Structures are given as structure tokens and as C-alpha cells.
Coordinates of C-alpha atoms and ligand atoms in Angstrom, one line a residue:
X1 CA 5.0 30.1 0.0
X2 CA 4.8 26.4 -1.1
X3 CA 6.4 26.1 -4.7
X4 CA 3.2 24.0 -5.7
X5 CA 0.9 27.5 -4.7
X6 CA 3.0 29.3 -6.9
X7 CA 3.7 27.3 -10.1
X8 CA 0.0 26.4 -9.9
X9 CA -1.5 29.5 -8.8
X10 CA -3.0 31.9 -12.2
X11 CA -1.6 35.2 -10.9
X12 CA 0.6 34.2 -8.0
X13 CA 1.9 37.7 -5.7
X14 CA 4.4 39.7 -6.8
X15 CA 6.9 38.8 -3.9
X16 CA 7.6 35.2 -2.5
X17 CA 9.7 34.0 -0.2
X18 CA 10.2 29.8 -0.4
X19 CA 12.6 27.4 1.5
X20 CA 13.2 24.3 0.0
X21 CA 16.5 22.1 -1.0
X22 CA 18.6 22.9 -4.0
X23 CA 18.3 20.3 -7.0
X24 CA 20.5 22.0 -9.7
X25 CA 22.6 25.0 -9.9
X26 CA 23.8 26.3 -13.1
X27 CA 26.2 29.2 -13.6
X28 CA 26.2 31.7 -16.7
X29 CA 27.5 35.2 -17.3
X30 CA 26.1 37.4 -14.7
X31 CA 23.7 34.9 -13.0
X32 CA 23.4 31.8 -11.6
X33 CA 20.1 29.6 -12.0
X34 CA 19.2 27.3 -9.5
X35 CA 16.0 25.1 -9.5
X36 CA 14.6 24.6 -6.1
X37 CA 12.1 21.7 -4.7
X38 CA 9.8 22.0 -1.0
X39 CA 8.5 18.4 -2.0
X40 CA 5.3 19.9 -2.2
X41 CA 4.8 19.3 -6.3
X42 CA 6.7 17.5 -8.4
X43 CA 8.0 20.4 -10.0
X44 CA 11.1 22.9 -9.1
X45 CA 10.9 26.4 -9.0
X46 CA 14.0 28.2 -10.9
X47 CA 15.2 30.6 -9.6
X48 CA 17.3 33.8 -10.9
X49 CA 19.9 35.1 -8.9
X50 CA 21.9 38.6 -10.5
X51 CA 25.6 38.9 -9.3
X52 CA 24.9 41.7 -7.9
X53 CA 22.4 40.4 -5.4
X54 CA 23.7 41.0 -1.5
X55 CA 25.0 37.5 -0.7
X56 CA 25.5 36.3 -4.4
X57 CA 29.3 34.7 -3.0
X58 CA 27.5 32.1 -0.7
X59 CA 26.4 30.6 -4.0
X60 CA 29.8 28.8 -3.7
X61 CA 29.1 27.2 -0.4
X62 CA 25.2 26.0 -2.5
X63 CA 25.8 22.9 -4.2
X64 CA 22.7 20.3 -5.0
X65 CA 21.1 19.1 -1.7
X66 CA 21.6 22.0 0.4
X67 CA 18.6 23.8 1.6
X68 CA 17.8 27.3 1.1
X69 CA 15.5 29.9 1.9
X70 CA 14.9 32.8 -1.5
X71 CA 13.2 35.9 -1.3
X72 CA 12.6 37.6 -4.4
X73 CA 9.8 38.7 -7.2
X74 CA 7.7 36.2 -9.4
X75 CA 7.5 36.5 -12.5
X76 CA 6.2 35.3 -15.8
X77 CA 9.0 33.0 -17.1
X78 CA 10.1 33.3 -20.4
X79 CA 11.7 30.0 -20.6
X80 CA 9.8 26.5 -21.4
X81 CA 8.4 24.3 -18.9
X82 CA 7.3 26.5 -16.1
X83 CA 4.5 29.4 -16.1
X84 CA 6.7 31.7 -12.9
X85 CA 9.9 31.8 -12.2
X86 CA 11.9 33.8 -9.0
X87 CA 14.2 36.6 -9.2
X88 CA 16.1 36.5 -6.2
X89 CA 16.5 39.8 -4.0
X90 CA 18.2 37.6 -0.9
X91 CA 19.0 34.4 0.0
X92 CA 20.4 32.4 2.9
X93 CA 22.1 29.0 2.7
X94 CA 20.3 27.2 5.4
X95 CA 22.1 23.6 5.4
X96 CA 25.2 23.2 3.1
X97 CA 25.2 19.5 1.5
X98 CA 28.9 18.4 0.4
X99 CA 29.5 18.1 -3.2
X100 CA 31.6 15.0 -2.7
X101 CA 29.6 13.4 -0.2
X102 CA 26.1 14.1 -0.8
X103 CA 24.8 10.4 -2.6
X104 CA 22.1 12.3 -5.0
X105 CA 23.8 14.0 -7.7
X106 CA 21.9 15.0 -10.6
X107 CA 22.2 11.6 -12.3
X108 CA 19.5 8.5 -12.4
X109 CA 20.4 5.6 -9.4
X110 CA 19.1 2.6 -9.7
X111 CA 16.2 1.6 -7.4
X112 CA 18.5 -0.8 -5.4
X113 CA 20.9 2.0 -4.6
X114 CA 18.2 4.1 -3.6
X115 CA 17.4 1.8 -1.1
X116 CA 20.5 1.6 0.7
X117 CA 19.8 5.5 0.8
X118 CA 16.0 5.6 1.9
X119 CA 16.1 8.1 4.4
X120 CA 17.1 10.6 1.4
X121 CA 15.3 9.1 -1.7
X122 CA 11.9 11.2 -1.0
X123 CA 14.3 13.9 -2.3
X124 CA 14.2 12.5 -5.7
X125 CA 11.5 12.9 -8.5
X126 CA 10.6 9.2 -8.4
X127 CA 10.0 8.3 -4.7
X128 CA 9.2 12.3 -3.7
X129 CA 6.2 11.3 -6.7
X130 CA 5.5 7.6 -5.1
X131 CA 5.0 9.0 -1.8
X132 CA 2.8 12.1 -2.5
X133 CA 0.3 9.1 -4.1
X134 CA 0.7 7.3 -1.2
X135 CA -0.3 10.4 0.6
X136 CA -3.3 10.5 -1.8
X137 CA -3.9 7.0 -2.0
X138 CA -4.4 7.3 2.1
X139 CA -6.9 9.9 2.0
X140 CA -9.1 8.3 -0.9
X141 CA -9.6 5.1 0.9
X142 CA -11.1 7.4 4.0
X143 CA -13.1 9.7 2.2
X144 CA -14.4 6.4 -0.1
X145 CA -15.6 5.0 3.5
X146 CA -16.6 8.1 4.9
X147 CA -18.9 8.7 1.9
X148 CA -19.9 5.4 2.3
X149 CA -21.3 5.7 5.7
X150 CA -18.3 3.5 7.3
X151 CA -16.8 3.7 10.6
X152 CA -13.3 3.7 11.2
X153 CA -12.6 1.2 13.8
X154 CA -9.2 1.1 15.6
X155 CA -8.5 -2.6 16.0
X156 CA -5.2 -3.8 17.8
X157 CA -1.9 -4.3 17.1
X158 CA -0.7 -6.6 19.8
X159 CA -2.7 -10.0 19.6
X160 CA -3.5 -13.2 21.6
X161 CA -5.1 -14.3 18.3
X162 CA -4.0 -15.5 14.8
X163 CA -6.7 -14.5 12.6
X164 CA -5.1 -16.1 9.3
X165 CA -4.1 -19.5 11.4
X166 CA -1.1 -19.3 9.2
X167 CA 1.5 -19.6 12.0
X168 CA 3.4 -16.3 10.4
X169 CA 3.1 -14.4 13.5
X170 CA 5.8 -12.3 14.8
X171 CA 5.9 -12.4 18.8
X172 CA 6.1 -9.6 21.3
X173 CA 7.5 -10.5 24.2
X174 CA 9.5 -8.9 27.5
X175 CA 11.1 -11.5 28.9
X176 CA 14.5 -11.5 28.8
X177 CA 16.2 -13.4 26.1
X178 CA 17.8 -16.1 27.7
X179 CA 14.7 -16.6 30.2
X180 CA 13.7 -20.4 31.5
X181 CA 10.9 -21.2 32.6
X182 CA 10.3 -22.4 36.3
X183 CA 9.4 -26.3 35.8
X184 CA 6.4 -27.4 34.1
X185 CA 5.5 -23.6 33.7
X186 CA 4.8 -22.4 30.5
X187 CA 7.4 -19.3 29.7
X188 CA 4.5 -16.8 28.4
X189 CA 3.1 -17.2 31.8
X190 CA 6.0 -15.3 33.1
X191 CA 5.4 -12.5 30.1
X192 CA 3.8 -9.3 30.0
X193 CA 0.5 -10.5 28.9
X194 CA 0.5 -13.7 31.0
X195 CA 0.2 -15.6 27.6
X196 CA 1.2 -15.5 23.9
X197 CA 1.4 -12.4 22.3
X198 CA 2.0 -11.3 18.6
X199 CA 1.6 -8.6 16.4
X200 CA -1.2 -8.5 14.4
X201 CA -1.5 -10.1 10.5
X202 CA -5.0 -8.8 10.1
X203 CA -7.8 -6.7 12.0
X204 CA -10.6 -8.9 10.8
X205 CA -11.5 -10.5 13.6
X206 CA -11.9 -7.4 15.7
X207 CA -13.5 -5.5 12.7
X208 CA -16.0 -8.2 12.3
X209 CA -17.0 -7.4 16.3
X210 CA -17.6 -3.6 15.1
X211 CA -19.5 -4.7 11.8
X212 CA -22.1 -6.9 14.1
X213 CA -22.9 -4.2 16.2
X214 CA -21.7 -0.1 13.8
X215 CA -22.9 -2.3 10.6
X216 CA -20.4 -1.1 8.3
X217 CA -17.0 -0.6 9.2
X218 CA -12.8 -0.8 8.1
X219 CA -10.0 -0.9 9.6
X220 CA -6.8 0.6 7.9
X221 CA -3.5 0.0 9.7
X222 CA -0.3 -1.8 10.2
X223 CA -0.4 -5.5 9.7
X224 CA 2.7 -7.7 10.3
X225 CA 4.0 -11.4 8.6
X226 CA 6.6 -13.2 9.2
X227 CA 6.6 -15.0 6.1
X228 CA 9.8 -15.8 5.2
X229 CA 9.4 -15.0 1.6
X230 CA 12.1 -12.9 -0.2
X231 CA 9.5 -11.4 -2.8
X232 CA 8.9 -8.5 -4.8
X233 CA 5.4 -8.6 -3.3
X234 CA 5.9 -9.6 0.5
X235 CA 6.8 -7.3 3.0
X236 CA 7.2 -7.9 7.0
X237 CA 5.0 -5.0 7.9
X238 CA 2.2 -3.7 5.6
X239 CA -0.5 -1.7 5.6
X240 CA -4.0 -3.2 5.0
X241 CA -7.5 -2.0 4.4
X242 CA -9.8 -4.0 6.2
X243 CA -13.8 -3.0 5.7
X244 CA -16.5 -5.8 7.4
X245 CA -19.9 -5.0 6.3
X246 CA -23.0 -6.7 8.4
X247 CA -25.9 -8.5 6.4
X248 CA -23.8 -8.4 3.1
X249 CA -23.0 -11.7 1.3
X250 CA -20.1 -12.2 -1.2
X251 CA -21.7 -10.6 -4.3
X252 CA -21.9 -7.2 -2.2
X253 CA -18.6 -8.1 -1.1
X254 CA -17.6 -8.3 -4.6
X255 CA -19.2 -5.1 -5.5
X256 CA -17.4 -3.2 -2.7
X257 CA -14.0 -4.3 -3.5
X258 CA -14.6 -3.5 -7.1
X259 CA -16.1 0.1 -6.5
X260 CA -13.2 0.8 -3.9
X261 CA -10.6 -0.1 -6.5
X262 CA -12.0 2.1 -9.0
X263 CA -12.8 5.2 -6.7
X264 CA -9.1 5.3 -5.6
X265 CA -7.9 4.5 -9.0
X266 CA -9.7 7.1 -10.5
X267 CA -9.0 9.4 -7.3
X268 CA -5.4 9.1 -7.8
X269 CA -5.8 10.1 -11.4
X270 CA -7.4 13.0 -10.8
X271 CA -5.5 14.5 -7.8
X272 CA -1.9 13.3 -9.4
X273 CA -2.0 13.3 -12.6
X274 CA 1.5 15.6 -12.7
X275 CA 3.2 12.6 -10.0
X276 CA 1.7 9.8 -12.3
X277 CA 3.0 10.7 -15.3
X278 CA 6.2 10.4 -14.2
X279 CA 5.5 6.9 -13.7
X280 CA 4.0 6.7 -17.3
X281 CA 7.1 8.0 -18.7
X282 CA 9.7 6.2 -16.9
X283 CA 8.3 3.1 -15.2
X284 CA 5.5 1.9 -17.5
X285 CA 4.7 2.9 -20.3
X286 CA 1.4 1.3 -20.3
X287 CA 0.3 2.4 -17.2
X288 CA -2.1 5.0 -18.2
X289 CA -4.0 3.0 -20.5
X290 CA -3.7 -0.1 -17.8
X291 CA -5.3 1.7 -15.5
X292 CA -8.1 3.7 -17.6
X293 CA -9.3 0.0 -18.7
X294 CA -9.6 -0.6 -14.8
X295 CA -11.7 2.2 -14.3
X296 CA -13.8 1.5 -17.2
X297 CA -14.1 -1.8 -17.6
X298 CA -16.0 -4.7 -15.5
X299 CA -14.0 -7.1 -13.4
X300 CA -14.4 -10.5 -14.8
X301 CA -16.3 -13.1 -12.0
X302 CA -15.5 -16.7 -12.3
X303 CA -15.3 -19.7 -9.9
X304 CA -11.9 -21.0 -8.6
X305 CA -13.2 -23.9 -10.7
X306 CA -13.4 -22.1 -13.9
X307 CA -10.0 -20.7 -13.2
X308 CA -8.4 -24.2 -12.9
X309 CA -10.0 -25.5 -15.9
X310 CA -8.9 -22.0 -18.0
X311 CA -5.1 -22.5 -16.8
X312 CA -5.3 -25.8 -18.0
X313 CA -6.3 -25.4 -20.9
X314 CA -3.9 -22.7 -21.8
X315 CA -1.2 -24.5 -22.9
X316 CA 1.2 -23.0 -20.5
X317 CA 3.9 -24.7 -18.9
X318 CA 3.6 -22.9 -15.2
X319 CA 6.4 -23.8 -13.0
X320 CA 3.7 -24.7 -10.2
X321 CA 1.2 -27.1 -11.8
X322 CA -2.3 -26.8 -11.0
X323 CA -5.3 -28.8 -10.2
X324 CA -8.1 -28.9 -7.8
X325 CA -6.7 -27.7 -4.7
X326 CA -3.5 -25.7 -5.5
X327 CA -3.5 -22.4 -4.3
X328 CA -3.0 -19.7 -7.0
X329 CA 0.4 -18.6 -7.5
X330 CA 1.6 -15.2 -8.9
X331 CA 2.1 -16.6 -12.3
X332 CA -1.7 -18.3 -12.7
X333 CA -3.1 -14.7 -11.3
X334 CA -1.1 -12.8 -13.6
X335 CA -1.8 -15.3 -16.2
X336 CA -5.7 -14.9 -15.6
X337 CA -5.9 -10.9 -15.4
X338 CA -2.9 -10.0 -17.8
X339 CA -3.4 -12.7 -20.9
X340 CA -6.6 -13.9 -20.6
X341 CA -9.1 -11.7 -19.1
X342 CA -6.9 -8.6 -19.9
X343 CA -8.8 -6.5 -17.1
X344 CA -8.9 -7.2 -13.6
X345 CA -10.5 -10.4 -12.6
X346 CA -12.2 -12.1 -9.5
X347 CA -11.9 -15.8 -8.4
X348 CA -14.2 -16.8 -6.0
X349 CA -15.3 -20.5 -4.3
X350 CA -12.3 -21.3 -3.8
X351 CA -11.6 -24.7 -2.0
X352 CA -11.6 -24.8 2.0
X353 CA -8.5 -26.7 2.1
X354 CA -6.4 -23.6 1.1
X355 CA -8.8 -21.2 2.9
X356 CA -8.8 -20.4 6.6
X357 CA -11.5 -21.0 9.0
X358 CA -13.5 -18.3 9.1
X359 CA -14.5 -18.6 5.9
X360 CA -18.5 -19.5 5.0
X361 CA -18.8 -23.3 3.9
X362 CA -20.6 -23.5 0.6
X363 CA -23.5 -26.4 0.6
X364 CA -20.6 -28.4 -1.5
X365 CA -19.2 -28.9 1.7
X366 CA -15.6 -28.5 0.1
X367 CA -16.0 -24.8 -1.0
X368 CA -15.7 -21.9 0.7
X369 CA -17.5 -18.5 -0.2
X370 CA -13.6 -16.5 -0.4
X371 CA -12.8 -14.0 -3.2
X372 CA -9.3 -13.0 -4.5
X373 CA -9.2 -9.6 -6.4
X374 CA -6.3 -9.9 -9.1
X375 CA -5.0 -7.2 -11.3
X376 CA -2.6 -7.4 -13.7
X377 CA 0.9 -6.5 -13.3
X378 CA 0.1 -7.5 -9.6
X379 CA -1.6 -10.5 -8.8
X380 CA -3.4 -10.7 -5.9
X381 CA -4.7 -7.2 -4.5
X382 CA -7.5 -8.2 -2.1
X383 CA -8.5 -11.1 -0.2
X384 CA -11.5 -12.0 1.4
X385 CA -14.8 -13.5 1.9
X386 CA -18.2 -14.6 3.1
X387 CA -17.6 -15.0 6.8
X388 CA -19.1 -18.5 8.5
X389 CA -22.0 -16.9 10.6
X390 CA -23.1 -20.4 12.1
X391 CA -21.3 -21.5 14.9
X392 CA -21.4 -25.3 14.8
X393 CA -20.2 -25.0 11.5
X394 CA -17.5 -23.0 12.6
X395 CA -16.6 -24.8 15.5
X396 CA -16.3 -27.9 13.2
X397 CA -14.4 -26.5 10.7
X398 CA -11.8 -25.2 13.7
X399 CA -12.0 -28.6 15.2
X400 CA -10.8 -30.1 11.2
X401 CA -8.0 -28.3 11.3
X402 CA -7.1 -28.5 14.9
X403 CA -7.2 -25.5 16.0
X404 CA -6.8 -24.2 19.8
X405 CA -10.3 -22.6 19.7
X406 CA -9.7 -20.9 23.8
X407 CA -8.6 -17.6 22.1
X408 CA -11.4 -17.4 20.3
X409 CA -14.3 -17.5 22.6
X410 CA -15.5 -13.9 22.0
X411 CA -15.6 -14.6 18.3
X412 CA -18.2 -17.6 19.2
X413 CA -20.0 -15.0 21.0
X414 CA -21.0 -13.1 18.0
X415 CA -22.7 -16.1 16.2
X416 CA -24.3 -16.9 19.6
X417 CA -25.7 -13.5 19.9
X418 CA -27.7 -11.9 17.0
X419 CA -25.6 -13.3 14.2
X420 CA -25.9 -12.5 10.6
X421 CA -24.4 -12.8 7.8
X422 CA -21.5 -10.7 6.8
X423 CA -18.7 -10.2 4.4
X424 CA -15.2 -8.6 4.2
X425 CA -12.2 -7.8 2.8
X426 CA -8.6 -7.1 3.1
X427 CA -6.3 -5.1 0.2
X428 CA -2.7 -4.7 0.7
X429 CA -2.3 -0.7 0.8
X430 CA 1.4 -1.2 -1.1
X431 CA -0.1 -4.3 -3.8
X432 CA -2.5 -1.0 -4.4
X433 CA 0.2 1.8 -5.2
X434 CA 2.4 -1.0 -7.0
X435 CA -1.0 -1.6 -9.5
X436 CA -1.6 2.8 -9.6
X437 CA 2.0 3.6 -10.2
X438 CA 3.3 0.3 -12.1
X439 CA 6.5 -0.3 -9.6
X440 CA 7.5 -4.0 -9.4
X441 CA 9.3 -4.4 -6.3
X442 CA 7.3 -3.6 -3.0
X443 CA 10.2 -2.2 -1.1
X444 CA 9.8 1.0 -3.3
X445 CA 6.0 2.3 -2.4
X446 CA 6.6 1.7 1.2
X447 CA 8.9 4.4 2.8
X448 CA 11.0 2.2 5.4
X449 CA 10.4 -1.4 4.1
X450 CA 10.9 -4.2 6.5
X451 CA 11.6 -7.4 5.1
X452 CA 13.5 -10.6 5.6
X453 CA 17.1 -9.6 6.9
X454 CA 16.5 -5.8 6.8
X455 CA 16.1 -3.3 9.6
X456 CA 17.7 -0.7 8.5
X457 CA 16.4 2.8 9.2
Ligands
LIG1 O1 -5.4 -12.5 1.6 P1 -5.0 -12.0 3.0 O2 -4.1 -12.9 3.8 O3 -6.4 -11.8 3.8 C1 -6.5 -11.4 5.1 O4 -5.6 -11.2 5.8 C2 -7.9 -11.3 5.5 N1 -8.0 -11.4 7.0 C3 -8.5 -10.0 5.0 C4 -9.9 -9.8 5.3 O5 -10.7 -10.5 4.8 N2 -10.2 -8.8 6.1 O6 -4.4 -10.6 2.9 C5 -5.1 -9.5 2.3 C6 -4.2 -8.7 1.3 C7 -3.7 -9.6 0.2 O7 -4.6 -9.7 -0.8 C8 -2.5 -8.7 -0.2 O8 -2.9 -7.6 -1.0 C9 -2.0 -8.2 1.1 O9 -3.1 -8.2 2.0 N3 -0.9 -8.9 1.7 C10 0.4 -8.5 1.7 N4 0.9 -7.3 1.2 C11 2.2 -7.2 1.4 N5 3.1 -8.0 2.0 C12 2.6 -9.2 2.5 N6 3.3 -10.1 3.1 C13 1.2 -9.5 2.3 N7 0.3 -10.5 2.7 C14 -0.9 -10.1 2.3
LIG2 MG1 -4.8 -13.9 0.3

């Protein structure tokens, strides 16, 4: 049985057998106590072994992190903190773990340790609790789209395209590493594609294909940056939601990303509470109230504009100034949604210099129709916008910013063919579980993280 059917079940059976890894033994006269944990709750199982239980000496050998499998009877436990506990009638050491060696004794490690030891930190309380939500967190965004009559579109990883026109591509190549090119030939010709390839930084483009012909789609994958930013709040590889809804403009837009936010927020709360409050307890202490003013609050909606002329007039000393045509950084968003809105805010209009092409051109002709979701204690959480439905105007605006348009002839296509106006979004999957479960540092709600000079694991 899963330890998370028994501990939660009303009347679980009288006899269960579990397997799961050893997280405390303790000895006292005429028994030994271990609590065990399957990852499947939050919570161990103790465990009641007599000394005169048939294999009672291998306890020796079963130190914290080895892995056991108990038979034995359930019963009501006297002691605090758990409704069953299991008296042991057998059990087998399955895997021993070394008492000198094994890196998780019962003790708290530091988050930077535990990264140096990710392949084993899921064993802990902290990340086993982080990655259960992320579990969670995975399913709510599906079941918000399936409910809302969305279809899940696969879009690719490997690109010919840089949908951001940011240059923070990483490329995929198989030629060989010290491969020249023949003279005058171009050395992707010789590549596997027969031209430029990169992993993907978004699935827009391709979503926005799906939304101008399904109507309402996402995409939720893998996205990849090579931005060489060391940040608590960048990673290499990501994971991004990506829905593209036809004949919606930036108000629906708005709506969307609004009602998403809260459905998963409120999702999470639900279906975790035990793995949240661990967060609540030892990782912010205001999370709980943080994140029921999310749920129940509106988002505050102001122009780029507004925001400039609020950060302004602050008072503050930011280290980045602002004005007209700076790009927000982390400390005006946080600024915005954590001291002066106090709820999660949305900035929209911002100016088309800082924006990339796709974006619709307001009548201004300097403003674009983009929208930033920020929430406190994160910043940005979602990006996205009013796409630019008219093709000379998008041609134009590509041409401004001299842009090799080639790539791109299919994405003409659909404002040559039956175009319409549409609207999208992107939200950083990790930015979300940082915001749910109040972890600063992105490295710990991803389970591998990948950023600048680190590939481990
Ligand atoms: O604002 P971004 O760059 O928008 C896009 O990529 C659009 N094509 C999305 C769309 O409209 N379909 O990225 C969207 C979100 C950001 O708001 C942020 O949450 C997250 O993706 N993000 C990152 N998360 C972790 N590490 C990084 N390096 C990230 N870059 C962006
Ligand atoms: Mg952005």
C-alpha cells in the first residue's frame, strides 16, 4: 500500500505491506521505531518493530536512507501526529544506505548543498513537497484548458525560427566541431537541416498556426535561452505555458491569464494543502495569506505609461532608472505588485521598442498591445500580447528592425489567408511554482536545473 492511502484512509485494513526508504530510526527497550517515507505524502509512516520479530538483527544493517519493505498490522496510533501507525510482523532491508556516506542525515542542508546533491534531494521534505506541486501544478494547467475547450498542440523543439528575435538561441548542430566550410559555402549547408537550427525559446509561432485554424489552443513544453544571465529567476531550459486564442484581443487576453493564475492557485491549495504548508512554515511565512489575496482579489490594469509615471513618483532610488522606454526590471515589477498595488498587477501598452515584432501596433504608432503579468515576490510571471494580424504592418515592423523575414513565410501566410485577430500568452511554469510555494531561487522548483555553467546530472 502507498503510505499516503493509509495515513489518509478513515479505516485503512488491518494488514499492510509498504516499501519505502527509511528516514529515522530510533531505538528503545524492546523496540525500535522507524519512520518510513514512499514519497507518496508528505508524511512518514512509523513503524513498530518488537525484538522479537523474525529478522529484528537486520535492523543494524537499516540506517536512514536505506529502503525497506514492512509487513505488519495497522493500527490506531496512540502517539501525536499520525492517525495509524504499523506493527511490524516482517521486514526485509531492500538497499542498505551507509551511515557515513549517505549526504542526508536527519539534519536541515542548506538549499545550495542540496543542489550539489539533486539527484537525492526529492528524498527530503522540502523538494519531495516542491515537486509533488509541481506534479499538481502540471495537471491543473491541463485540466484548466481542457475545461476550457483548448487543444493541446505539440509544437517543436528544434527551430529554423527565433520567435523572440532576441538572438538567445541555443544551436543544434551535427557537424563536427572543428568543421570548415568548403569556400564561399555557408557551414549550416553542410548540417543536418541544410540550415540554422536551434532549440526552441517559445512555441508561439507554431501555436498561433493551431489557434487560426482549432481556435483555442496551448502549448506546454520545454523552452530553451541562452541568456547569459546568472539569476535567481533565469534558467537555460524552462518550461512554458503557451495558450493562443483566435478572435480574442488583449482584454480577453487579460482575462485568461488572470483566471488561469487563480484556477491553479487555488488548485494547488486545494489538492496540497499538507505539501504547502510546509512552505508556509519554513519558507514564507506570508505565503498563505500572499496567495489567498491572489485568489481573491482583482489584478490591478494600468498602462506601461501609468507605471513609469508611478515609479517615478515614488521616491525610490532604483538602481536602473526609468523613463519612457526602459524595459521593466525585477525591482520596478516587484516595486509595482509588492509596495504599491500589493496584489498582482498587469502592465500593458508597453512601447514597441522593447517589444518584439509580432506584437499589434497600437494607432500611437509607438505602442504595442503586449501585457506583463507581475506578482509579488516574483516579478514577471507571464508575457504576452495582442498579435499583429495585418501583414503590411508586420512586414514593416520586421523590415524596422531588420529582420531576415525568409524564415517566416508561413507566418505571412496566416494573415494572407483568413486572418483575425488573436491574442496570447506565455507563463514561465517554474516563475509559477516560485509565486505558489514562495522559493526565491529557480534552481529549486525545477528538478535538474540547467543554467549558466552547470550540467550536472
Ligand atoms: O515574456 P516571454 O519572453 O514571452 C514569450 O516568450 C512569448 N512568446 C510568450 C507568448 O506570448 N506565447 O516569456 C514568457 C514567460 C516570462 O513571463 C517568464 O515567466 C518566463 O516565460 N521566462 C523564463 N522563465 C525562466 N527562465 C527564463 N530564462 C525565462 N525567460 C522567460
Ligand atoms: Mg517577457
Amino acid at each position: 500500500m502507498r503510505i499516503k492511502d493509509i495515513l489518509f484512509s478513515e479505516q485503512p485494513p488491518a494488514n499492510a505491506s509498504i516499501r519505502g526508504w527509511v528516514r529515522t530510526k530510533r531505538d528503545a527497550k524492546g523496540f525500535a521505531f522507524l519512520e518510513v517515507n514512499d514519497g507518496s505524502c508528505l508524511k512518514n509512516l512509523q513503524v513498530i518493530l518488537e525484538e522479537s520479530l523474525a529478522g529484528f538483527e537486520t535492523l543494524k544493517n537499516i540506517n536512514t536512507g536505506a529502503s525497506v519493505m514492512i509487513e505488519g498490522n495497522l493500527v490506531e496510533s496512540p502517539g501525536k501526529g499520525q492517525k495509524w501507525e504499523l506493527r511490524a510482523t516482517s521486514i526485509t532491508l531492500i538497499g542498505e544506505a551507509d551511515a557515513e556516506t549517505f549526504p542526508l542525515q536527519k539534519k536541515r542542508h542548506s538549499d545550495e548543498f542540496l543542489r550539489t546533491i539533486a539527484h537525492l534531494r526529492p528524498r527530503t521534505n522540502k523538494f519531495g513537497a516542491m515537486f509533488r506541486i509541481r506534479s499538481e501544478s502540471a495537471f491543473a494547467v491541463h485540466q484548466f484548458f481542457h475545461e476550457g475547450g483548448f487543444y493541446y498542440v505539440h509544437t517543436p523543439i528544434i527551430t529554423g525560427s527565433d520567435c523572440e528575435g532576441a538572438g538567445q538561441m541555443f544551436r543544434v548542430t551535427t557537424l563536427p566541431t572543428a568543421f570548415v566550410p568548403p569556400q564561399g559555402e555557408a557551414a549550416f549547408e553542410q548540417d543536418f537541416f541544410g540550415k540554422e537550427a536551434s532549440l526552441t525559446v517559445s512555441g508561439q509561432l507554431e501555436a498561433e498556426a493551431y489557434a487560426c485554424s482549432l481556435g483555442r489552443v496551448y502549448t506546454f513544453g520545454p523552452t530553451f535561452r541562452a541568456e547569459n544571465s546568472n539569476t535567481p529567476r533565469h534558467a537555460a531550459e524552462f518550461w512554458m505555458i503557451e495558450p493562443e486564442v483566435a478572435f480574442a484581443d488583449l482584454t480577453d487576453n487579460m482575462v485568461l491569464a488572470e483566471t488561469m493564475v487563480k484556477f491553479m492557485t487555488a488548485h494547488i491549495m486545494e489538492n496540497c494543502a499538507d505539501d504547502l504548508e510546509l512552505f508556509a512554515k519554513f519558507v514564507d511565512e506570508t505565503l498563505m495569506s500572499r496567495l489567498n489575496n491572489l485568489v481573491n482579489s482583482d489584478f490591478a490594469r494600468l498602462p506601461y505609461q501609468d507605471a513609469i509615471d508611478i515609479l517615478k513618483a515614488s521616491g525610490k532610488t532604483f538602481e536602473f532608472p526609468v523613463d519612457f522606454g526602459t524595459d521593466l526590471q525585477t525591482e520596478h515589477e516587484r516595486y509595482l505588485c509588492e509596495t504599491h498595488f500589493k496584489k498582482p498587477v498587469i502592465v500593458y501598452d508597453y512601447p514597441k521598442t522593447i517589444k518584439p515584432f509580432y506584437m499589434r501596433l497600437n494607432d500611437d504608432n509607438r505602442t504595442v498591445r503586449a501585457m506583463d503579468v507581475l506578482v509579488p515576490g516574483v516579478g514577471e510571471l507571464i508575457g504576452g500580447s495582442q498579435r499583429e494580424e495585418r501583414l503590411d504592418i508586420l512586414q514593416q515592423r520586421m523590415a524596422d528592425v531588420k529582420m531576415d523575414t525568409a524564415p517566416y513565410w508561413w507566418y505571412f501566410d496566416l494573415r494572407r489567408f483568413g486572418s483575425v485577430p488573436h491574442s496570447g500568452f506565455g507563463m514561465g511554469f517554474e516563475r509559477f511554482l516560485m509565486m505558489i510555494t514562495g522559493v526565491s531561487n529557480i534552481r529549486d522548483v525545477i528538478p535538474f536545473a540547467r543554467t549558466p555553467k552547470n550540467l550536472e546530472f
